Amino acid sequence: MKPLILASLIGATVAGCATTPTGRSQLMIVSPDSAIVESQKAYASTVGELDQNNQLLTDPSWVKRISDITGRLVTEAIKLQPETKNWEWSVAIIDDPNTLNAWCMAGGRMAIYSGIVTQLNLTDDEIAQIMGHEISHALANHTAERMSRAVVLNAGLLAAGAVTDNNGMVLTGTAMAAKLALELPNSRTAESEADEIGIKLATLAGYKPDAAVSLWNKMQKAGGGGGPEFLSTHPSPGNRAKTLGKLGGDMLALNPQLKKSAVYPITIVTDAAQAQ
């Protein structure tokens, strides 16, 4: 039993490899399509709760600002990866003045919290950097990558359970891994990768690349570091700003006049039904 399980684990790991838009090799046992299906379920559940709590912003000024900025980014994302035109691109604007966050699930389902815009007094260029970063997580299949790591963890637990006959450990570990696959933060490597792709998207869409630096300087002042870099899976805001600053000149060469892209018609989610 033990050799069979271990051989299956090794075979799945070797077979499940892919390459990100930056050229990084990544483990990909769970397909991107499967990650999109699971993300849709999670998105519907999350938006349903937000709708019940009246936390979905519908103010016209918010809707226009976020839809215009994100729509331009999506236009460039589709140019880079044409298959994403079939994604259900959407954004929920969450009324939460105390939360500094935004995210994008597999398949283009996004959210941005009002707190990150108001507390940091973000410009359109800085919002573009945030949303470009989040969209990049989806373009690089980071959700599928996290889920693939969970599969490997599950297989390891299964092998351990077969050797020790500890079935309780296997069941508990499997359930936990499946849950964490969608809920845990991305790794430091994935965050840095999304920074690199995101600043490119934002620049191509017509937004200033140096806004990536001012954004992370604001995050650092707001206490967004969460402690020393080596204690976190995320690069510190200060180091992110330095790294992105070095990329600025090369990015600007991609769109010297910062010509604005066309606005792709994304959906602004204003009720739970739109998230189904």
Backbone as JSON, one array per atom type, in Angstrom:
{
  "sequence": "MKPLILASLIGATVAGCATTPTGRSQLMIVSPDSAIVESQKAYASTVGELDQNNQLLTDPSWVKRISDITGRLVTEAIKLQPETKNWEWSVAIIDDPNTLNAWCMAGGRMAIYSGIVTQLNLTDDEIAQIMGHEISHALANHTAERMSRAVVLNAGLLAAGAVTDNNGMVLTGTAMAAKLALELPNSRTAESEADEIGIKLATLAGYKPDAAVSLWNKMQKAGGGGGPEFLSTHPSPGNRAKTLGKLGGDMLALNPQLKKSAVYPITIVTDAAQAQ",
  "N": [[0.83, -1.21, 0.0], [1.88, 1.29, 0.87], [4.13, 1.81, -1.02], [2.61, 2.11, -3.38], [0.96, 4.37, -2.95], [2.88, 6.37, -2.52], [4.19, 6.3, -4.99], [2.14, 7.15, -6.66], [1.78, 9.74, -5.73], [4.26, 10.94, -6.36], [4.2, 10.64, -9.15], [1.98, 12.22, -9.87], [2.88, 14.73, -9.1], [5.09, 15.16, -10.76], [3.86, 15.09, -13.26], [2.07, 17.22, -13.15], [2.82, 20.03, -14.03], [3.26, 23.48, -14.85], [3.61, 26.68, -16.53], [4.01, 30.02, -15.53], [2.93, 33.41, -16.53], [5.29, 34.88, -16.19], [7.25, 33.1, -16.64], [7.85, 31.33, -14.64], [8.09, 28.08, -13.26], [5.4, 26.1, -12.16], [3.55, 24.1, -9.82], [0.85, 22.18, -10.95], [-1.55, 20.42, -10.47], [-4.27, 20.48, -10.0], [-6.62, 21.59, -12.3], [-6.84, 24.76, -14.04], [-9.51, 25.27, -14.85], [-11.0, 23.77, -12.99], [-10.36, 25.17, -10.7], [-11.63, 27.56, -11.25], [-14.33, 26.8, -11.15], [-14.6, 26.09, -8.42], [-13.98, 28.54, -7.29], [-16.07, 30.12, -8.16], [-18.18, 29.11, -6.65], [-17.33, 29.83, -4.08], [-17.28, 32.59, -4.36], [-19.98, 33.23, -4.85], [-21.06, 32.5, -2.39], [-19.74, 34.27, -0.64], [-20.51, 36.81, -1.65], [-23.23, 36.6, -1.3], [-23.49, 36.72, 1.5], [-22.51, 39.31, 1.91], [-24.47, 40.79, 0.59], [-26.72, 40.26, 2.16], [-25.95, 41.62, 4.43], [-26.09, 44.18, 3.58], [-23.8, 45.32, 2.34], [-22.88, 45.84, -0.19], [-21.75, 48.2, -2.3], [-23.5, 50.61, -4.19], [-23.38, 53.14, -5.06], [-23.39, 55.56, -7.61], [-21.06, 57.05, -8.31], [-18.95, 55.58, -7.21], [-19.34, 53.17, -8.57], [-18.93, 53.88, -11.29], [-16.27, 54.79, -11.23], [-14.74, 52.53, -10.34], [-15.53, 50.59, -12.21], [-14.67, 51.7, -14.64], [-11.85, 51.91, -14.31], [-11.12, 49.22, -13.71], [-12.21, 47.96, -15.92], [-10.59, 48.86, -18.03], [-8.2, 47.62, -17.36], [-8.94, 44.94, -17.62], [-9.37, 44.82, -20.35], [-6.72, 44.87, -21.28], [-5.77, 42.58, -20.04], [-7.15, 40.58, -21.4], [-6.04, 40.89, -23.91], [-3.47, 39.98, -23.41], [-3.99, 37.37, -22.59], [-6.01, 35.8, -24.42], [-7.96, 33.81, -24.01], [-9.21, 34.45, -21.66], [-11.3, 36.07, -22.2], [-13.62, 34.72, -22.04], [-14.14, 34.57, -19.38], [-16.09, 35.38, -16.45], [-16.0, 38.34, -15.83], [-16.1, 40.43, -13.09], [-16.88, 42.76, -10.42], [-17.21, 43.24, -6.98], [-18.01, 45.9, -4.96], [-17.15, 46.56, -1.85], [-18.66, 47.76, 1.04], [-16.88, 48.66, 3.48], [-15.29, 50.39, 5.62], [-13.12, 49.93, 7.25], [-11.4, 48.03, 6.3], [-8.52, 47.24, 4.49], [-8.18, 46.09, 1.59], [-8.3, 43.99, -1.35], [-9.27, 41.67, -3.91], [-8.98, 38.96, -6.31], [-10.53, 36.25, -7.67], [-10.03, 32.99, -9.21], [-11.0, 32.98, -12.6], [-11.82, 35.6, -12.81], [-13.47, 36.93, -10.95], [-13.96, 39.53, -8.77], [-13.19, 41.73, -5.94], [-13.26, 44.81, -4.15], [-12.5, 46.68, -1.29], [-14.04, 49.42, 0.37], [-12.55, 50.71, 2.28], [-9.8, 50.62, 1.61], [-9.57, 52.42, -0.4], [-10.55, 54.85, 0.67], [-9.2, 55.22, 3.16], [-6.51, 55.29, 2.37], [-6.61, 57.28, 0.57], [-6.66, 56.96, -2.3], [-5.46, 57.47, -5.62], [-6.69, 57.31, -9.04], [-4.72, 56.03, -10.54], [-3.37, 54.59, -8.58], [-5.37, 52.88, -7.66], [-5.62, 51.39, -9.98], [-3.21, 50.02, -9.94], [-3.59, 48.35, -7.73], [-5.84, 46.78, -8.51], [-4.84, 45.74, -10.88], [-2.79, 44.17, -9.9], [-4.29, 42.25, -8.46], [-5.85, 41.06, -10.49], [-3.79, 39.88, -11.85], [-3.09, 37.73, -10.25], [-5.09, 35.94, -10.93], [-4.61, 35.62, -13.69], [-2.19, 34.31, -13.6], [-2.9, 31.89, -12.6], [-2.89, 31.38, -9.82], [-4.68, 30.52, -7.86], [-5.37, 27.89, -8.64], [-2.85, 26.84, -8.35], [-2.42, 26.99, -5.57], [-4.44, 25.25, -4.75], [-3.48, 22.91, -5.91], [-1.2, 22.46, -4.4], [-2.46, 21.81, -2.07], [-3.62, 19.39, -2.77], [-1.36, 17.77, -3.01], [-0.54, 17.85, -0.37], [-2.71, 16.54, 0.79], [-2.38, 14.01, -0.37], [0.03, 13.28, 0.79], [-0.77, 13.13, 3.46], [-2.56, 11.04, 3.22], [-0.83, 8.96, 2.56], [0.65, 8.87, 4.9], [-1.36, 8.15, 6.67], [-1.97, 5.61, 5.71], [0.3, 4.22, 6.37], [0.4, 4.49, 9.13], [-2.11, 3.8, 9.92], [-3.78, 5.77, 10.78], [-6.56, 6.94, 10.34], [-8.23, 8.99, 11.16], [-6.6, 11.24, 11.29], [-6.07, 11.57, 8.57], [-8.61, 12.18, 7.44], [-9.26, 14.56, 8.8], [-7.1, 16.2, 8.06], [-7.4, 16.28, 5.26], [-9.86, 17.59, 4.87], [-9.24, 20.05, 6.01], [-7.14, 20.95, 4.36], [-8.42, 21.26, 1.87], [-10.15, 23.36, 2.44], [-8.37, 25.41, 3.16], [-7.06, 25.81, 0.8], [-8.42, 27.67, -0.81], [-8.63, 29.8, 0.9], [-6.27, 30.63, 2.21], [-3.59, 33.09, 2.18], [-1.76, 34.15, -0.78], [1.52, 32.91, -1.71], [4.77, 34.38, -1.0], [6.27, 34.4, -3.32], [4.26, 34.26, -5.29], [2.96, 36.67, -4.78], [4.95, 38.56, -5.43], [5.21, 37.97, -8.11], [2.66, 38.68, -9.07], [2.81, 41.41, -8.58], [4.68, 42.14, -10.53], [3.42, 41.43, -12.97], [1.11, 42.91, -12.67], [1.86, 45.68, -12.61], [2.62, 45.96, -15.21], [0.19, 45.46, -16.58], [-1.33, 47.65, -15.64], [0.11, 49.83, -16.66], [-0.05, 49.39, -19.44], [-2.75, 49.78, -19.66], [-2.93, 52.46, -19.37], [-2.23, 53.8, -17.04], [-0.19, 55.41, -14.56], [3.0, 54.03, -13.99], [4.6, 54.65, -11.78], [2.83, 54.92, -9.78], [2.61, 52.54, -8.48], [4.68, 52.56, -6.69], [4.05, 54.75, -4.99], [1.67, 53.76, -3.98], [2.46, 51.48, -2.41], [4.1, 52.76, -0.62], [2.21, 54.22, 0.78], [0.79, 52.09, 1.87], [2.73, 51.08, 3.58], [3.0, 53.17, 5.44], [0.49, 53.01, 6.54], [0.72, 50.81, 8.06], [0.76, 48.4, 6.74], [2.67, 46.42, 6.56], [2.8, 44.34, 8.42], [4.81, 43.37, 10.07], [8.3, 42.21, 10.17], [9.79, 41.34, 6.99], [10.77, 38.69, 6.67], [9.19, 37.25, 8.34], [6.8, 36.95, 7.18], [4.59, 35.73, 4.58], [4.29, 37.5, 2.6], [5.97, 39.98, 0.6], [7.47, 42.86, 2.16], [5.85, 46.09, 2.33], [7.67, 48.23, 1.91], [9.87, 47.02, 0.59], [8.54, 46.07, -1.64], [7.86, 48.45, -2.89], [10.4, 49.43, -3.59], [11.28, 47.45, -5.4], [9.32, 47.6, -7.41], [9.7, 50.2, -8.21], [12.07, 50.04, -9.63], [11.22, 48.78, -11.88], [9.69, 50.62, -13.17], [10.66, 52.38, -15.31], [11.08, 50.65, -17.51], [8.48, 49.72, -17.82], [7.07, 52.03, -18.55], [8.0, 52.42, -21.08], [6.46, 50.73, -22.54], [4.09, 52.01, -22.97], [4.37, 54.92, -23.63], [2.94, 57.36, -23.83], [0.94, 56.94, -22.12], [-1.62, 56.16, -22.99], [-5.06, 55.71, -22.64], [-6.77, 52.62, -22.3], [-9.54, 50.98, -23.96], [-12.68, 50.58, -22.26], [-13.54, 47.62, -20.91], [-16.64, 45.9, -20.72], [-17.31, 45.12, -17.73], [-19.02, 43.43, -15.0], [-20.55, 45.1, -12.34], [-21.11, 44.02, -9.23], [-24.08, 44.1, -7.57], [-25.97, 42.75, -6.18], [-26.82, 39.54, -4.73], [-27.71, 37.75, -6.69], [-26.3, 38.31, -9.01], [-23.9, 37.12, -8.66], [-24.1, 34.45, -9.03]],
  "CA": [[0.0, 0.0, 0.0], [2.74, 2.46, 0.98], [4.79, 2.14, -2.29], [1.64, 2.52, -4.38], [0.54, 5.74, -2.67], [4.0, 7.27, -2.75], [4.42, 6.36, -6.43], [1.07, 7.98, -7.24], [2.06, 11.12, -5.34], [5.39, 11.41, -7.16], [3.77, 10.73, -10.54], [1.09, 13.38, -10.03], [3.68, 15.94, -8.95], [5.9, 15.32, -11.96], [2.99, 15.35, -14.41], [1.3, 18.44, -13.01], [3.65, 21.23, -14.07], [2.83, 24.52, -15.79], [4.48, 27.86, -16.51], [3.28, 31.27, -15.35], [3.27, 34.43, -17.53], [6.66, 35.37, -15.99], [8.18, 32.02, -16.95], [8.12, 30.48, -13.47], [7.47, 26.76, -13.24], [4.51, 25.95, -11.01], [2.84, 22.83, -9.67], [-0.51, 22.37, -11.44], [-2.31, 19.16, -10.49], [-5.66, 20.92, -10.16], [-6.7, 22.38, -13.52], [-7.41, 26.11, -13.9], [-10.97, 25.21, -14.96], [-11.53, 23.3, -11.71], [-10.21, 26.28, -9.76], [-12.68, 28.54, -11.57], [-15.59, 26.26, -10.64], [-14.6, 26.22, -6.96], [-13.97, 29.96, -6.96], [-17.43, 30.63, -8.38], [-18.97, 28.73, -5.47], [-16.88, 30.65, -2.96], [-17.68, 33.97, -4.64], [-21.43, 33.31, -4.64], [-21.3, 32.45, -0.95], [-19.24, 35.52, -0.03], [-21.36, 37.93, -2.07], [-24.53, 36.4, -0.66], [-23.4, 37.25, 2.86], [-22.37, 40.76, 1.81], [-25.77, 41.32, 0.2], [-27.58, 40.17, 3.34], [-25.51, 42.64, 5.38], [-26.16, 45.48, 2.91], [-22.43, 45.82, 2.21], [-22.5, 46.01, -1.58], [-21.92, 49.59, -2.68], [-24.15, 50.86, -5.48], [-23.26, 54.56, -5.35], [-22.98, 55.72, -9.01], [-19.68, 57.54, -8.45], [-18.09, 54.43, -6.94], [-19.52, 52.18, -9.65], [-18.27, 54.35, -12.52], [-14.82, 54.86, -11.04], [-14.17, 51.19, -10.28], [-15.78, 49.87, -13.46], [-13.81, 52.27, -15.69], [-10.46, 51.52, -14.07], [-10.97, 47.77, -13.84], [-12.54, 47.6, -17.3], [-9.4, 49.08, -18.86], [-7.24, 46.56, -17.02], [-9.43, 43.69, -18.19], [-9.1, 44.9, -21.79], [-5.33, 44.48, -21.49], [-5.63, 41.19, -19.61], [-7.66, 39.75, -22.49], [-5.05, 40.95, -24.98], [-2.36, 39.12, -23.01], [-4.47, 35.99, -22.54], [-7.32, 35.89, -25.1], [-8.95, 32.85, -23.48], [-9.9, 35.03, -20.5], [-12.5, 36.79, -22.63], [-14.76, 33.9, -21.65], [-14.34, 34.65, -17.94], [-17.18, 36.24, -15.98], [-15.33, 39.44, -15.16], [-17.03, 41.17, -12.24], [-16.31, 43.37, -9.21], [-18.08, 43.65, -5.87], [-17.44, 47.01, -4.19], [-17.61, 46.23, -0.49], [-18.74, 48.89, 1.97], [-16.19, 48.29, 4.72], [-14.29, 51.45, 5.75], [-12.0, 49.53, 8.12], [-10.6, 46.97, 5.69], [-7.65, 47.63, 3.38], [-8.01, 44.84, 0.87], [-8.95, 43.72, -2.64], [-8.89, 40.33, -4.34], [-9.54, 38.44, -7.55], [-10.54, 34.79, -7.69], [-9.9, 32.36, -10.52], [-12.16, 33.24, -13.44], [-12.08, 37.03, -12.94], [-14.44, 37.47, -9.97], [-13.15, 40.42, -7.94], [-13.79, 42.59, -4.92], [-12.42, 45.85, -3.56], [-13.12, 47.23, -0.08], [-14.04, 50.88, 0.36], [-11.54, 51.2, 3.2], [-8.48, 50.79, 1.01], [-9.64, 53.64, -1.22], [-10.76, 56.05, 1.49], [-8.15, 55.4, 4.17], [-5.25, 55.63, 1.72], [-6.86, 58.39, -0.36], [-6.04, 56.47, -3.52], [-5.72, 58.05, -6.94], [-7.09, 56.31, -10.02], [-3.52, 55.28, -10.91], [-3.07, 53.64, -7.5], [-6.41, 51.83, -7.71], [-5.26, 50.54, -11.12], [-2.12, 49.14, -9.5], [-4.17, 47.33, -6.86], [-6.67, 45.85, -9.27], [-3.97, 45.04, -11.81], [-2.12, 43.13, -9.11], [-5.24, 41.17, -8.14], [-6.16, 40.38, -11.75], [-2.62, 39.09, -12.21], [-3.17, 36.44, -9.53], [-5.95, 35.06, -11.72], [-3.94, 35.32, -14.95], [-1.09, 33.38, -13.33], [-3.48, 30.65, -12.06], [-2.4, 31.17, -8.47], [-5.65, 29.73, -7.09], [-5.16, 26.49, -9.01], [-1.56, 26.43, -7.79], [-2.63, 26.74, -4.14], [-5.23, 24.03, -4.63], [-2.61, 21.79, -6.26], [-0.38, 22.18, -3.22], [-3.34, 21.14, -1.1], [-3.77, 18.0, -3.22], [-0.13, 17.08, -2.62], [-0.61, 17.69, 1.08], [-3.68, 15.48, 1.06], [-1.78, 12.73, -0.73], [1.01, 12.97, 1.82], [-1.5, 12.69, 4.65], [-3.11, 9.72, 2.93], [0.27, 8.01, 2.67], [0.96, 8.72, 6.32], [-2.45, 7.4, 7.29], [-1.88, 4.21, 5.31], [1.41, 3.62, 7.1], [0.15, 4.5, 10.57], [-3.5, 3.45, 10.16], [-4.4, 6.9, 11.47], [-7.57, 7.46, 9.42], [-8.78, 10.25, 11.67], [-5.7, 12.3, 10.86], [-6.24, 11.75, 7.14], [-9.88, 12.86, 7.17], [-9.17, 15.93, 9.29], [-6.15, 16.93, 7.24], [-7.94, 16.47, 3.93], [-10.88, 18.63, 4.94], [-8.58, 21.32, 6.29], [-6.38, 21.36, 3.19], [-9.36, 21.72, 0.84], [-10.67, 24.66, 2.86], [-7.32, 26.41, 3.14], [-6.61, 26.04, -0.57], [-9.05, 28.88, -1.33], [-8.69, 30.87, 1.89], [-4.96, 31.11, 2.63], [-2.98, 34.09, 1.3], [-0.79, 33.66, -1.74], [2.89, 32.87, -1.24], [5.57, 35.55, -1.3], [6.63, 34.3, -4.74], [3.08, 34.61, -6.08], [2.71, 38.1, -4.6], [5.93, 39.29, -6.23], [4.86, 37.74, -9.51], [1.49, 39.51, -9.37], [3.3, 42.79, -8.65], [5.36, 42.33, -11.82], [2.42, 41.4, -14.05], [0.14, 43.97, -12.41], [2.35, 47.0, -13.03], [2.57, 45.93, -16.68], [-1.21, 45.63, -16.97], [-1.77, 49.02, -15.34], [0.76, 50.75, -17.6], [-0.66, 49.17, -20.75], [-4.11, 50.32, -19.6], [-2.85, 53.92, -19.39], [-2.03, 54.34, -15.69], [1.22, 55.68, -14.25], [3.67, 52.94, -13.28], [5.16, 55.07, -10.5], [1.77, 54.82, -8.76], [2.86, 51.33, -7.71], [5.57, 52.95, -5.6], [3.3, 55.57, -4.04], [0.69, 52.88, -3.34], [3.06, 50.68, -1.35], [4.55, 53.68, 0.43], [1.02, 54.5, 1.59], [0.51, 50.87, 2.63], [3.72, 50.99, 4.65], [2.63, 54.15, 6.46], [-0.75, 52.55, 7.18], [0.99, 49.62, 8.84], [0.44, 47.23, 5.95], [3.75, 45.44, 6.51], [2.5, 43.17, 9.23], [6.01, 42.86, 10.7], [9.45, 42.03, 9.28], [9.49, 40.58, 5.77], [11.07, 37.27, 6.77], [8.16, 36.6, 9.15], [5.54, 36.97, 6.42], [4.63, 35.17, 3.23], [4.22, 38.61, 1.64], [7.05, 40.97, 0.67], [7.07, 44.05, 2.91], [5.51, 47.21, 1.44], [8.87, 48.98, 1.55], [10.63, 46.28, -0.42], [7.74, 46.03, -2.86], [7.99, 49.76, -3.52], [11.74, 49.52, -4.2], [11.33, 46.55, -6.56], [8.45, 48.14, -8.46], [10.32, 51.42, -8.7], [13.09, 49.65, -10.61], [10.53, 48.34, -13.1], [8.9, 51.72, -13.73], [11.14, 52.87, -16.6], [10.8, 49.64, -18.54], [7.04, 49.66, -18.02], [6.62, 53.23, -19.25], [8.36, 52.26, -22.49], [5.4, 49.97, -23.17], [2.99, 52.93, -23.28], [4.98, 56.2, -23.24], [1.96, 58.44, -23.71], [-0.08, 56.47, -21.17], [-2.92, 56.19, -23.65], [-6.03, 54.88, -21.91], [-7.4, 51.52, -23.03], [-11.01, 50.93, -23.96], [-13.25, 50.01, -21.04], [-14.26, 46.36, -21.12], [-17.88, 45.95, -19.92], [-17.38, 44.17, -16.61], [-20.22, 43.52, -14.16], [-20.43, 45.54, -10.96], [-22.05, 43.17, -8.5], [-24.87, 44.88, -6.62], [-26.82, 41.85, -5.4], [-26.34, 38.15, -4.71], [-28.07, 37.04, -7.92], [-25.29, 38.56, -10.04], [-22.71, 36.33, -8.35], [-24.39, 33.04, -9.24]],
  "C": [[0.86, 1.26, 0.0], [3.45, 2.79, -0.33], [3.83, 2.66, -3.34], [1.23, 3.98, -4.19], [1.67, 6.72, -2.96], [4.3, 7.41, -4.23], [3.38, 7.24, -7.11], [1.32, 9.45, -6.96], [3.17, 11.69, -6.2], [4.97, 11.6, -8.61], [2.89, 11.94, -10.78], [1.88, 14.68, -9.97], [4.49, 16.21, -10.2], [5.03, 15.71, -13.15], [2.33, 16.71, -14.35], [2.14, 19.69, -12.95], [3.11, 22.19, -15.12], [3.8, 25.68, -15.68], [3.63, 29.11, -16.41], [3.65, 32.28, -16.43], [4.68, 35.01, -17.38], [7.7, 34.31, -16.29], [8.5, 31.11, -15.78], [7.4, 29.15, -13.61], [6.61, 26.62, -12.0], [3.84, 24.58, -11.02], [1.38, 23.04, -10.08], [-1.19, 21.01, -11.6], [-3.79, 19.45, -10.68], [-5.73, 21.84, -11.38], [-7.24, 23.78, -13.23], [-8.93, 26.12, -13.99], [-11.62, 24.75, -13.66], [-11.45, 24.41, -10.66], [-11.27, 27.34, -9.99], [-14.02, 28.09, -11.01], [-15.67, 26.44, -9.13], [-14.65, 27.68, -6.53], [-15.36, 30.57, -7.15], [-18.32, 30.32, -7.19], [-18.62, 29.61, -4.28], [-17.33, 32.09, -3.13], [-19.17, 34.16, -4.38], [-21.77, 33.33, -3.16], [-20.91, 33.75, -0.27], [-20.15, 36.69, -0.37], [-22.75, 37.81, -1.46], [-24.55, 36.96, 0.75], [-23.3, 38.77, 2.84], [-23.71, 41.42, 1.48], [-26.73, 41.33, 1.4], [-27.24, 41.27, 4.35], [-25.5, 44.05, 4.78], [-24.79, 46.13, 2.75], [-21.97, 45.95, 0.76], [-22.8, 47.44, -2.01], [-22.53, 49.73, -4.07], [-24.1, 52.34, -5.87], [-22.71, 54.76, -6.76], [-21.53, 56.18, -9.19], [-18.67, 56.43, -8.2], [-18.14, 53.46, -8.11], [-18.77, 52.62, -10.9], [-16.76, 54.32, -12.37], [-14.18, 53.47, -11.09], [-14.36, 50.43, -11.59], [-14.89, 50.39, -14.59], [-12.36, 51.79, -15.53], [-10.26, 50.03, -14.32], [-11.26, 47.31, -15.26], [-11.36, 47.8, -18.25], [-8.34, 48.01, -18.61], [-7.65, 45.23, -17.65], [-9.21, 43.67, -19.71], [-7.68, 44.43, -22.09], [-5.08, 43.03, -21.07], [-6.07, 40.24, -20.72], [-6.7, 39.75, -23.67], [-3.88, 40.01, -24.67], [-2.76, 37.65, -23.02], [-5.89, 35.95, -23.1], [-8.38, 34.94, -24.55], [-9.74, 33.42, -22.3], [-11.1, 35.88, -20.9], [-13.76, 36.02, -22.24], [-15.01, 33.91, -20.14], [-15.52, 35.57, -17.61], [-16.59, 37.37, -15.15], [-16.33, 40.29, -14.37], [-16.31, 41.71, -11.01], [-17.43, 43.66, -8.21], [-17.36, 44.76, -5.12], [-18.01, 46.91, -2.79], [-17.54, 47.45, 0.43], [-18.18, 48.46, 3.32], [-15.03, 49.27, 4.91], [-13.06, 51.06, 6.56], [-11.07, 48.5, 7.5], [-9.83, 47.49, 4.48], [-7.34, 46.36, 2.58], [-8.72, 44.89, -0.49], [-8.51, 42.33, -3.04], [-9.55, 39.98, -5.67], [-9.41, 36.93, -7.53], [-10.28, 34.27, -9.1], [-11.17, 32.62, -11.33], [-12.57, 34.7, -13.5], [-13.1, 37.63, -12.01], [-13.67, 38.23, -8.9], [-13.95, 41.1, -6.85], [-12.77, 43.63, -4.5], [-13.19, 46.45, -2.39], [-12.99, 48.75, -0.08], [-12.91, 51.44, 1.22], [-10.19, 51.45, 2.57], [-8.43, 52.05, 0.15], [-9.7, 54.88, -0.35], [-9.64, 56.28, 2.5], [-6.82, 55.81, 3.56], [-5.39, 56.78, 0.72], [-6.25, 58.08, -1.73], [-6.44, 57.28, -4.75], [-6.2, 56.93, -7.88], [-5.91, 55.43, -10.41], [-3.18, 54.23, -9.85], [-4.11, 52.53, -7.42], [-6.09, 50.86, -8.85], [-4.14, 49.57, -10.75], [-2.65, 48.01, -8.62], [-4.94, 46.3, -7.67], [-5.87, 45.09, -10.32], [-3.23, 43.91, -11.13], [-3.06, 41.96, -8.85], [-5.62, 40.37, -9.39], [-5.01, 39.45, -12.14], [-2.58, 37.76, -11.47], [-4.01, 35.45, -10.34], [-5.27, 34.66, -13.03], [-2.84, 34.27, -14.76], [-1.58, 32.08, -12.69], [-3.01, 30.34, -10.64], [-3.37, 30.39, -7.59], [-5.48, 28.25, -7.37], [-3.85, 25.97, -8.42], [-1.69, 26.13, -6.3], [-3.42, 25.45, -3.93], [-4.4, 22.79, -4.96], [-1.69, 21.43, -5.09], [-1.19, 21.44, -2.17], [-3.53, 19.67, -1.47], [-2.54, 17.19, -2.82], [-0.1, 16.84, -1.12], [-1.56, 16.56, 1.45], [-3.1, 14.1, 0.76], [-0.74, 12.3, 0.29], [0.35, 12.49, 3.09], [-2.09, 11.31, 4.46], [-2.03, 8.65, 3.06], [0.63, 7.77, 4.12], [-0.11, 7.92, 7.04], [-2.39, 5.93, 6.96], [-0.79, 3.5, 6.08], [1.08, 3.47, 8.57], [-1.24, 4.03, 10.95], [-4.24, 4.54, 10.92], [-5.4, 7.56, 10.52], [-8.15, 8.79, 9.86], [-7.93, 11.42, 11.25], [-5.9, 12.6, 9.38], [-7.5, 12.55, 6.84], [-9.83, 14.31, 7.6], [-8.26, 16.76, 8.4], [-6.68, 17.22, 5.86], [-8.96, 17.59, 3.91], [-10.24, 20.0, 5.15], [-7.84, 21.84, 5.06], [-7.3, 21.91, 2.09], [-9.89, 23.1, 1.18], [-9.6, 25.75, 2.72], [-6.86, 26.74, 1.73], [-7.18, 27.32, -1.16], [-8.95, 30.07, -0.37], [-7.33, 31.43, 2.31], [-4.42, 32.18, 1.68], [-2.05, 33.42, 0.29], [0.61, 33.7, -1.13], [3.61, 34.17, -1.6], [5.95, 35.57, -2.78], [5.46, 34.73, -5.63], [2.77, 36.1, -5.96], [3.68, 38.94, -5.44], [5.64, 39.15, -7.72], [3.66, 38.6, -9.92], [1.85, 40.99, -9.41], [3.87, 43.08, -10.03], [4.36, 42.36, -12.99], [1.46, 42.59, -13.91], [0.59, 45.35, -12.86], [2.38, 47.09, -14.55], [1.15, 46.15, -17.16], [-1.66, 47.08, -16.8], [-1.17, 50.01, -16.33], [0.16, 50.62, -19.0], [-2.07, 49.78, -20.81], [-4.12, 51.84, -19.55], [-2.64, 54.57, -18.04], [-0.55, 54.41, -15.34], [1.87, 54.53, -13.5], [4.24, 53.36, -11.93], [4.1, 55.09, -9.4], [1.92, 53.55, -7.94], [3.74, 51.64, -6.51], [4.81, 53.75, -4.55], [2.25, 54.74, -3.3], [1.32, 52.14, -2.17], [3.71, 51.53, -0.27], [3.39, 54.03, 1.36], [0.68, 53.28, 2.45], [1.47, 50.73, 3.81], [3.38, 51.95, 5.78], [1.38, 53.73, 7.22], [-0.52, 51.29, 8.02], [0.71, 48.34, 8.09], [1.52, 46.17, 5.91], [3.5, 44.2, 7.3], [3.72, 42.58, 9.89], [7.13, 42.69, 9.69], [9.13, 41.1, 8.12], [9.7, 39.09, 5.96], [10.05, 36.52, 7.62], [6.85, 36.46, 8.39], [5.71, 36.27, 5.09], [4.63, 36.28, 2.19], [5.48, 39.47, 1.74], [6.57, 42.19, 1.45], [6.74, 45.17, 1.93], [6.73, 48.0, 0.99], [9.67, 48.3, 0.46], [9.87, 46.16, -1.74], [7.89, 47.34, -3.61], [9.33, 49.89, -4.24], [11.8, 48.68, -5.48], [10.51, 47.11, -7.72], [9.02, 49.43, -9.05], [11.36, 51.14, -9.77], [12.46, 49.24, -11.93], [9.87, 49.49, -13.85], [9.33, 52.17, -15.11], [10.85, 51.92, -17.74], [9.31, 49.58, -18.85], [6.56, 50.84, -18.85], [6.94, 53.15, -20.74], [7.29, 51.48, -23.25], [4.24, 50.86, -23.63], [3.42, 54.34, -22.88], [3.99, 57.34, -23.02], [0.86, 58.11, -22.7], [-1.49, 56.61, -21.75], [-3.87, 55.21, -22.96], [-6.64, 53.82, -22.83], [-8.91, 51.69, -23.06], [-11.49, 50.24, -22.7], [-14.03, 48.74, -21.37], [-15.49, 46.35, -20.21], [-17.95, 44.86, -18.85], [-18.67, 44.39, -15.83], [-19.86, 44.06, -12.78], [-21.51, 44.81, -10.16], [-22.77, 43.98, -7.42], [-25.86, 44.04, -5.83], [-26.33, 40.41, -5.59], [-26.61, 37.4, -6.01], [-27.0, 37.18, -9.0], [-24.04, 37.72, -9.83], [-22.91, 34.85, -8.6], [-23.75, 32.53, -10.52]]
}
